[in-house]
Amino acid sequence: MRDKKLKLVLFLLLFWGGECFAQTVEEVAEKAPPQILTSDLTRKQVLKKPEKVVSFIIVDDDMITEVIINGESLDFEADTTLSFTRKFIFKPGKTIISVIAIDERGNKREKSFLIGFGKTGEQAIAAEKKEKKSQPNFKVQFGLAYERDGNPTNDVSSPVKIGDLDLQGVVPDSEQPDNRKTLNLLGSWIYGDFNLFLGASKTVYDKSKNEFLNSKIAFLGLGYALTFSNSFSLPVSLMVMDINVGGSDFSQNIALSTGLLFRSKDEDGFYSHLLDLDGTVKLFADKTKKQGSQNQIKWDYNSLDIERLDNFRYLLAIGLGNNGTEISENSYVAMDFDWTNQWESGFKWDLGFGLAKIEYKNEVPLTKKVLGNVRVDVPIRISNGFGWAFSSDWKVVYDYRYLFNLSNKTPYVRIIHGLKLNGGF
């Protein structure tokens, strides 16, 4: 019965991620409306001058046959990529700029931009933002993944040489790979500056010998942002997490995070800098372990290009941690660089790179000729994902991650790849 259930899950994933993905390129693309892009306007903004020249770029897989700006149909020769420039003159108060694009298959997309000019316009925009912010918003998101894990136990990739030592892995390379299934659920409720979130995650490996790696995670959190202006706020969040690994290893984590969030924007895009201080307390069911902790300071930078609709994220974290034992005490520096496109629908491509240095001051390495007199791990991540976004919430992606740990104690290579389906309501 268990094998039948696994085959059913695999069939559904292959159906969505394989057959449907192949059909998506031809069939779903036919139903995708044109993309309307501009780096000169945001959905809601206040202008200091009464005149503004705006450039629009409209792209589609099919020929774009009609474009309407504020009720006026434009004259042009049909094409898959169009560029228009318009000069707008605004009166005091608020003005709506409406852009409609239609392709040869009848697919239609409309975008509206609310512009405020003068004191009355600024007041009108502020009132609309306040009204929208005061409305509660509830959302449910889920993720389903079927992946091939090339080295679940982080076994030494054999043969490998560290200094003068030749290491042999415990598990033969041919027997290391295993399939795993992951289900993620997240519910969030936002009201003004408050947000409440809860979720769960479950990962199951196919091979019985890897059952000790199966995990269940449940979490509940509350956040609040003390907003001083559109460019500065103080976010605070508290989260409680229950972790079960292998059915017998239980722990509870209590995490508190507080920081400074700076936001800015210009004609090219939006930018944010988050300086954050995180503290986590770890409580273990294993009585041989003491209370653990993880404390870090991080800088999280995000840049969203309005015209190309791609987002770049850089994360730098420095911290200390332990898992309730003296030998697990560590200090680390970690960096992540991730690029993702934010198109509302269509082809999706993500690219990422990560690097960290973790030093365990109480653990003796296999050799002191590499990386020093204590255990040092230098994990490296290279990730790539491509797929199709049906909407801003629904997408299917093939994800590939290459993980390599340069270490004087536990070197390994681990490749994880597979299909992921994400959705939301």
Coordinates of C-alpha atoms in Angstrom, one line a residue:
M1 CA 0.0 0.0 0.0
R2 CA 2.8 2.4 0.9
D3 CA 4.5 1.8 -2.5
K4 CA 1.2 2.4 -4.3
K5 CA 0.8 5.8 -2.5
L6 CA 4.4 6.7 -3.4
K7 CA 3.7 5.9 -7.0
L8 CA 0.6 7.9 -7.0
V9 CA 2.5 11.0 -5.6
L10 CA 5.2 10.5 -8.2
F11 CA 2.5 10.2 -11.0
L12 CA 0.8 13.4 -9.9
L13 CA 4.1 15.3 -9.7
L14 CA 5.2 14.0 -13.1
F15 CA 1.8 14.8 -14.5
W16 CA 2.0 18.4 -13.3
G17 CA 5.7 18.9 -13.7
G18 CA 6.3 16.8 -16.8
E19 CA 3.4 16.4 -19.1
C20 CA 1.7 19.6 -18.1
F21 CA 4.9 21.5 -18.1
A22 CA 5.6 20.4 -21.7
Q23 CA 2.1 21.4 -22.7
T24 CA 2.5 24.7 -20.9
V25 CA 5.1 26.0 -23.3
E26 CA 2.6 25.7 -26.2
E27 CA -0.9 25.7 -24.7
V28 CA -0.6 27.8 -21.6
A29 CA 1.5 30.4 -23.4
E30 CA -1.3 30.8 -25.9
K31 CA -3.5 32.0 -23.0
A32 CA -0.9 34.2 -21.4
P33 CA -1.8 37.9 -21.8
P34 CA 0.9 40.5 -22.8
Q35 CA 3.3 41.9 -20.2
I36 CA 3.1 45.6 -19.6
L37 CA 6.4 47.0 -18.3
T38 CA 7.6 50.5 -17.3
S39 CA 10.3 51.9 -15.1
D40 CA 8.8 55.3 -14.9
L41 CA 5.6 54.6 -12.9
T42 CA 4.6 52.6 -9.8
R43 CA 1.1 51.5 -9.0
K44 CA 0.7 54.4 -6.6
Q45 CA 3.0 57.4 -6.4
V46 CA 3.1 61.2 -5.8
L47 CA 4.8 63.5 -8.3
K48 CA 6.5 66.8 -7.5
K49 CA 6.1 68.2 -11.1
P50 CA 3.0 68.4 -13.3
E51 CA 4.6 66.8 -16.3
K52 CA 6.2 63.4 -16.8
V53 CA 7.4 61.4 -19.8
V54 CA 6.6 57.7 -19.5
S55 CA 8.0 54.9 -21.5
F56 CA 6.1 51.6 -21.9
I57 CA 7.4 48.3 -23.1
I58 CA 4.9 45.5 -24.0
V59 CA 6.0 42.0 -24.7
D60 CA 4.2 38.7 -25.6
D61 CA 4.8 35.4 -27.3
D62 CA 2.0 36.3 -29.8
M63 CA 1.6 39.4 -31.9
I64 CA 0.3 42.4 -30.0
T65 CA -2.5 43.9 -32.0
E66 CA -4.1 46.6 -29.8
V67 CA -2.8 49.0 -27.1
I68 CA -5.1 51.5 -25.4
I69 CA -3.9 54.2 -23.1
N70 CA -6.5 56.1 -21.2
G71 CA -9.2 55.2 -23.7
E72 CA -7.1 56.1 -26.7
S73 CA -6.2 53.3 -29.2
L74 CA -2.7 53.7 -30.5
D75 CA -1.6 53.2 -34.1
F76 CA 1.3 50.7 -34.6
E77 CA 2.3 47.7 -36.6
A78 CA 1.6 44.4 -34.8
D79 CA 4.7 42.8 -33.2
T80 CA 5.7 40.7 -30.2
T81 CA 7.6 43.6 -28.6
L82 CA 6.4 47.2 -28.6
S83 CA 7.8 50.4 -27.1
F84 CA 5.8 53.6 -26.6
T85 CA 6.6 57.0 -25.0
R86 CA 3.9 59.3 -23.8
K87 CA 4.0 62.7 -22.1
F88 CA 1.4 63.2 -19.3
I89 CA 0.3 66.5 -17.8
F90 CA -1.3 66.3 -14.4
K91 CA -3.7 68.6 -12.6
P92 CA -3.7 68.9 -8.7
G93 CA -5.4 65.9 -7.2
K94 CA -5.3 62.3 -8.3
T95 CA -5.1 60.9 -11.8
I96 CA -5.4 57.3 -13.1
I97 CA -3.4 56.1 -16.1
S98 CA -4.9 53.0 -17.6
V99 CA -3.0 50.8 -20.1
I100 CA -4.6 47.9 -21.9
A101 CA -2.8 45.4 -24.2
I102 CA -4.4 42.8 -26.4
D103 CA -2.7 40.1 -28.5
E104 CA -3.9 38.3 -31.6
R105 CA -5.5 35.5 -29.6
G106 CA -7.6 37.9 -27.7
N107 CA -5.7 37.6 -24.4
K108 CA -6.0 40.9 -22.5
R109 CA -4.0 42.6 -19.7
E110 CA -4.8 45.9 -18.0
K111 CA -2.6 47.9 -15.7
S112 CA -3.6 51.0 -13.8
F113 CA -1.3 53.6 -12.2
L114 CA -2.6 56.0 -9.6
I115 CA -0.8 59.3 -9.7
G116 CA -1.1 62.2 -7.2
F117 CA 0.1 65.7 -7.8
G118 CA 0.0 68.7 -5.5
K119 CA -1.1 68.7 -1.9
T120 CA -4.6 67.3 -2.6
G121 CA -3.1 64.5 -4.7
E122 CA -0.6 63.6 -1.9
Q123 CA -3.4 63.5 0.6
A124 CA -5.6 61.3 -1.7
I125 CA -2.8 58.8 -2.2
A126 CA -2.0 58.7 1.5
A127 CA -5.7 58.1 2.3
E128 CA -6.0 55.2 -0.2
K129 CA -2.8 53.6 1.1
K130 CA -4.1 53.9 4.7
E131 CA -7.5 52.4 3.8
K132 CA -5.9 49.5 2.0
K133 CA -3.4 48.9 4.9
S134 CA -6.3 48.8 7.4
Q135 CA -8.0 46.0 5.5
P136 CA -7.2 42.5 6.8
N137 CA -5.6 40.1 4.3
F138 CA -5.5 36.3 4.7
K139 CA -3.5 34.0 2.4
V140 CA -2.7 30.3 2.2
Q141 CA 0.3 29.0 0.3
F142 CA 1.5 25.5 -0.3
G143 CA 4.5 23.8 -1.9
L144 CA 4.9 20.2 -3.1
A145 CA 8.3 18.8 -4.2
Y146 CA 9.6 15.5 -5.4
E147 CA 13.4 15.4 -5.5
R148 CA 16.4 13.2 -6.0
D149 CA 18.9 13.7 -3.1
G150 CA 22.3 12.5 -4.2
N151 CA 23.8 12.2 -0.7
P152 CA 21.2 12.5 2.2
T153 CA 23.7 11.7 5.0
N154 CA 26.4 14.0 3.8
D155 CA 28.7 11.0 3.5
V156 CA 32.3 11.5 2.5
S157 CA 32.5 11.5 -1.3
S158 CA 35.0 8.8 -2.0
P159 CA 37.9 8.7 -2.6
V160 CA 38.9 12.1 -1.3
K161 CA 42.2 13.4 -0.1
I162 CA 42.7 15.8 2.8
G163 CA 46.3 16.8 3.4
D164 CA 48.1 13.5 3.7
L165 CA 45.0 11.5 4.4
D166 CA 42.9 9.4 1.9
L167 CA 39.3 9.1 3.1
Q168 CA 36.9 6.4 2.1
G169 CA 33.1 7.0 2.5
V170 CA 31.0 4.8 4.7
V171 CA 28.2 4.4 2.1
P172 CA 29.2 3.4 -1.5
D173 CA 28.6 6.3 -3.9
S174 CA 26.2 4.2 -6.0
E175 CA 24.0 3.6 -2.9
Q176 CA 23.9 7.1 -1.6
P177 CA 21.1 8.7 -3.7
D178 CA 17.5 8.5 -2.5
N179 CA 14.2 10.1 -3.5
R180 CA 12.3 12.4 -1.1
K181 CA 9.0 14.1 -1.0
T182 CA 8.3 17.4 0.8
L183 CA 5.0 19.2 1.6
N184 CA 5.0 22.8 2.9
L185 CA 2.0 24.7 4.1
L186 CA 1.8 28.4 5.2
G187 CA -1.0 30.6 6.3
S188 CA -0.6 34.3 6.9
W189 CA -2.9 37.0 8.2
I190 CA -2.0 40.7 7.8
Y191 CA -3.8 43.6 9.4
G192 CA -2.1 47.0 9.2
D193 CA 1.4 46.7 10.7
F194 CA 0.6 43.3 12.4
N195 CA 1.0 39.9 10.8
L196 CA 0.3 36.4 12.1
F197 CA 1.7 33.3 10.4
L198 CA 1.6 29.6 11.0
G199 CA 2.8 26.6 8.9
A200 CA 4.1 23.1 8.7
S201 CA 6.6 21.1 6.7
K202 CA 7.1 17.4 6.2
T203 CA 9.9 15.6 4.4
V204 CA 9.9 11.8 3.8
Y205 CA 12.7 9.7 2.2
D206 CA 12.0 6.5 0.2
K207 CA 14.6 4.2 1.6
S208 CA 13.9 2.7 5.0
K209 CA 17.6 3.2 6.0
N210 CA 17.1 6.9 5.7
E211 CA 14.0 7.1 7.9
F212 CA 16.0 8.8 10.6
L213 CA 16.3 11.8 8.3
N214 CA 12.5 12.2 7.9
S215 CA 11.3 15.4 9.4
K216 CA 8.2 17.2 10.6
I217 CA 8.2 20.9 11.4
A218 CA 5.4 23.1 12.8
F219 CA 5.7 26.8 13.5
L220 CA 3.7 29.8 14.7
G221 CA 4.8 33.4 14.6
L222 CA 3.7 37.0 15.2
G223 CA 5.2 40.1 13.7
Y224 CA 4.8 43.9 14.0
A225 CA 6.4 46.8 12.1
L226 CA 6.7 50.1 13.8
T227 CA 6.5 52.4 10.7
F228 CA 7.9 55.9 10.9
S229 CA 7.7 56.7 7.2
N230 CA 7.6 55.1 3.7
S231 CA 11.4 54.7 3.9
F232 CA 12.0 53.6 7.5
S233 CA 10.5 51.1 9.9
L234 CA 11.4 48.8 12.9
P235 CA 10.2 45.2 12.3
V236 CA 9.9 42.8 15.2
S237 CA 8.9 39.1 15.1
L238 CA 8.6 36.2 17.4
M239 CA 8.4 32.6 16.2
V240 CA 8.0 29.2 18.0
M241 CA 9.0 26.1 16.1
D242 CA 8.6 22.4 16.9
I243 CA 11.0 20.1 15.1
N244 CA 10.9 16.3 14.9
V245 CA 13.7 14.4 13.0
G246 CA 13.5 10.7 12.6
G247 CA 10.5 10.3 14.9
S248 CA 12.6 10.4 18.1
D249 CA 14.7 13.6 18.0
F250 CA 12.5 16.4 19.2
S251 CA 13.4 20.1 19.8
Q252 CA 11.6 23.4 20.2
N253 CA 13.1 26.6 18.9
I254 CA 12.0 30.1 20.1
A255 CA 13.3 32.9 17.8
L256 CA 13.1 36.6 18.3
S257 CA 14.1 39.0 15.6
T258 CA 14.3 42.8 15.5
G259 CA 15.9 45.2 13.0
L260 CA 16.0 48.4 11.0
L261 CA 14.4 48.4 7.6
F262 CA 15.3 51.1 5.1
R263 CA 13.4 51.4 1.8
S264 CA 13.9 53.6 -1.3
K265 CA 12.9 53.9 -4.9
D266 CA 13.8 55.7 -8.1
E267 CA 12.9 55.5 -11.7
D268 CA 14.7 52.1 -12.1
G269 CA 13.3 50.2 -9.2
F270 CA 12.8 49.6 -5.5
Y271 CA 15.5 48.9 -2.9
S272 CA 15.6 47.8 0.7
H273 CA 18.2 47.3 3.4
L274 CA 17.4 45.2 6.5
L275 CA 19.8 45.3 9.4
D276 CA 18.6 42.5 11.7
L277 CA 19.5 41.0 15.0
D278 CA 18.3 37.4 15.5
G279 CA 18.3 35.3 18.7
T280 CA 17.2 31.7 18.9
V281 CA 16.8 29.4 22.0
K282 CA 16.9 25.6 21.3
L283 CA 15.2 23.2 23.8
F284 CA 16.0 19.5 23.3
A285 CA 14.0 16.5 24.4
D286 CA 17.4 14.6 24.7
K287 CA 18.4 15.1 28.3
T288 CA 22.0 14.6 27.5
K289 CA 21.9 18.0 25.7
K290 CA 21.9 21.4 27.3
Q291 CA 19.9 24.4 26.1
G292 CA 21.2 25.4 22.7
S293 CA 21.3 28.8 21.0
Q294 CA 21.9 30.6 17.8
N295 CA 22.5 34.4 17.6
Q296 CA 23.4 36.3 14.5
I297 CA 23.5 39.8 13.0
K298 CA 22.6 40.1 9.3
W299 CA 22.3 42.5 6.4
D300 CA 19.6 41.6 3.9
Y301 CA 19.6 43.7 0.7
N302 CA 16.9 43.5 -2.0
S303 CA 16.8 45.3 -5.4
L304 CA 13.8 45.0 -7.7
D305 CA 14.2 46.2 -11.3
I306 CA 10.9 47.6 -12.4
E307 CA 11.5 47.3 -16.2
R308 CA 12.9 43.8 -16.3
L309 CA 11.0 42.7 -13.2
D310 CA 13.9 40.8 -11.7
N311 CA 14.9 40.8 -8.0
F312 CA 18.5 40.5 -6.7
R313 CA 19.0 39.6 -3.1
Y314 CA 22.3 39.7 -1.1
L315 CA 22.5 38.3 2.5
L316 CA 25.4 38.6 4.9
A317 CA 25.2 36.9 8.3
I318 CA 27.6 36.6 11.1
G319 CA 26.8 34.5 14.2
L320 CA 27.4 32.0 16.9
G321 CA 25.6 28.8 17.6
N322 CA 25.4 25.4 19.2
N323 CA 23.1 22.4 19.5
G324 CA 23.3 21.8 23.2
T325 CA 26.8 20.2 23.3
E326 CA 30.2 21.6 23.7
I327 CA 31.6 20.0 20.5
S328 CA 28.8 21.7 18.4
E329 CA 29.8 25.2 19.4
N330 CA 30.5 27.2 16.3
S331 CA 31.0 30.6 14.8
Y332 CA 30.2 31.4 11.2
V333 CA 30.1 33.9 8.4
A334 CA 27.7 33.3 5.5
M335 CA 26.9 35.0 2.2
D336 CA 24.1 34.4 -0.3
F337 CA 23.5 35.9 -3.7
D338 CA 20.2 35.1 -5.4
W339 CA 18.5 36.4 -8.5
T340 CA 14.9 35.7 -9.3
N341 CA 12.6 37.0 -12.0
Q342 CA 9.2 38.4 -10.9
W343 CA 7.2 38.1 -14.1
E344 CA 3.5 37.8 -13.4
S345 CA 3.3 34.8 -15.7
G346 CA 5.4 32.9 -18.2
F347 CA 8.9 31.5 -18.2
K348 CA 10.6 31.6 -14.8
W349 CA 14.4 31.4 -14.1
D350 CA 16.2 31.6 -10.8
L351 CA 19.9 31.6 -10.1
G352 CA 21.8 31.5 -6.8
F353 CA 25.1 31.1 -5.1
G354 CA 26.0 30.7 -1.4
L355 CA 29.2 30.5 0.6
A356 CA 29.9 30.2 4.3
K357 CA 32.8 29.5 6.7
I358 CA 31.9 27.6 9.9
E359 CA 34.5 27.1 12.7
Y360 CA 34.0 24.5 15.5
K361 CA 36.5 25.6 18.2
N362 CA 36.1 22.4 20.3
E363 CA 36.4 19.8 17.5
V364 CA 39.7 18.3 16.4
P365 CA 40.1 18.0 12.5
L366 CA 41.3 15.0 10.7
T367 CA 44.4 17.0 9.6
K368 CA 45.8 20.3 10.7
K369 CA 47.4 20.9 7.3
V370 CA 44.1 22.0 5.7
L371 CA 42.1 25.0 7.1
G372 CA 43.9 25.2 10.5
N373 CA 44.0 23.5 13.9
V374 CA 40.2 23.1 14.5
R375 CA 37.4 21.8 12.4
V376 CA 36.4 24.2 9.6
D377 CA 33.6 23.7 7.1
V378 CA 33.2 25.8 4.0
P379 CA 29.9 24.9 2.4
I380 CA 29.3 26.2 -1.1
R381 CA 25.9 26.3 -2.9
I382 CA 25.2 26.7 -6.6
S383 CA 21.5 26.6 -7.5
N384 CA 19.5 27.0 -10.7
G385 CA 15.7 26.7 -11.3
F386 CA 13.6 27.1 -14.3
G387 CA 9.9 26.5 -15.0
W388 CA 6.6 28.2 -15.7
A389 CA 4.6 30.7 -13.7
F390 CA 0.8 30.3 -14.4
S391 CA 0.2 33.4 -12.2
S392 CA 2.0 35.3 -9.4
D393 CA 1.0 32.5 -7.0
W394 CA 1.0 29.3 -9.1
K395 CA 4.2 28.0 -10.7
V396 CA 6.0 24.7 -11.4
V397 CA 9.8 24.7 -11.4
Y398 CA 12.6 22.2 -11.9
D399 CA 15.2 23.1 -9.2
Y400 CA 18.9 22.0 -9.2
R401 CA 21.2 22.5 -6.2
Y402 CA 24.9 21.6 -6.2
L403 CA 26.3 21.5 -2.6
F404 CA 30.0 21.1 -1.9
N405 CA 31.6 21.2 1.6
L406 CA 35.3 22.0 1.7
S407 CA 36.2 20.7 5.2
N408 CA 39.1 19.3 7.2
K409 CA 36.7 16.9 8.9
T410 CA 33.5 16.2 6.9
P411 CA 34.0 16.9 3.1
Y412 CA 31.2 15.9 0.8
V413 CA 29.4 16.6 -2.4
R414 CA 25.6 16.6 -2.5
I415 CA 23.3 17.2 -5.5
I416 CA 19.6 17.8 -5.0
H417 CA 17.3 18.2 -8.0
G418 CA 13.6 17.7 -8.7
L419 CA 10.2 19.2 -9.5
K420 CA 8.5 21.8 -7.3
L421 CA 4.9 22.9 -7.5
N422 CA 3.9 26.1 -5.6
G423 CA 0.4 27.6 -5.2
G424 CA -1.6 30.0 -3.2
F425 CA -5.1 31.2 -2.5

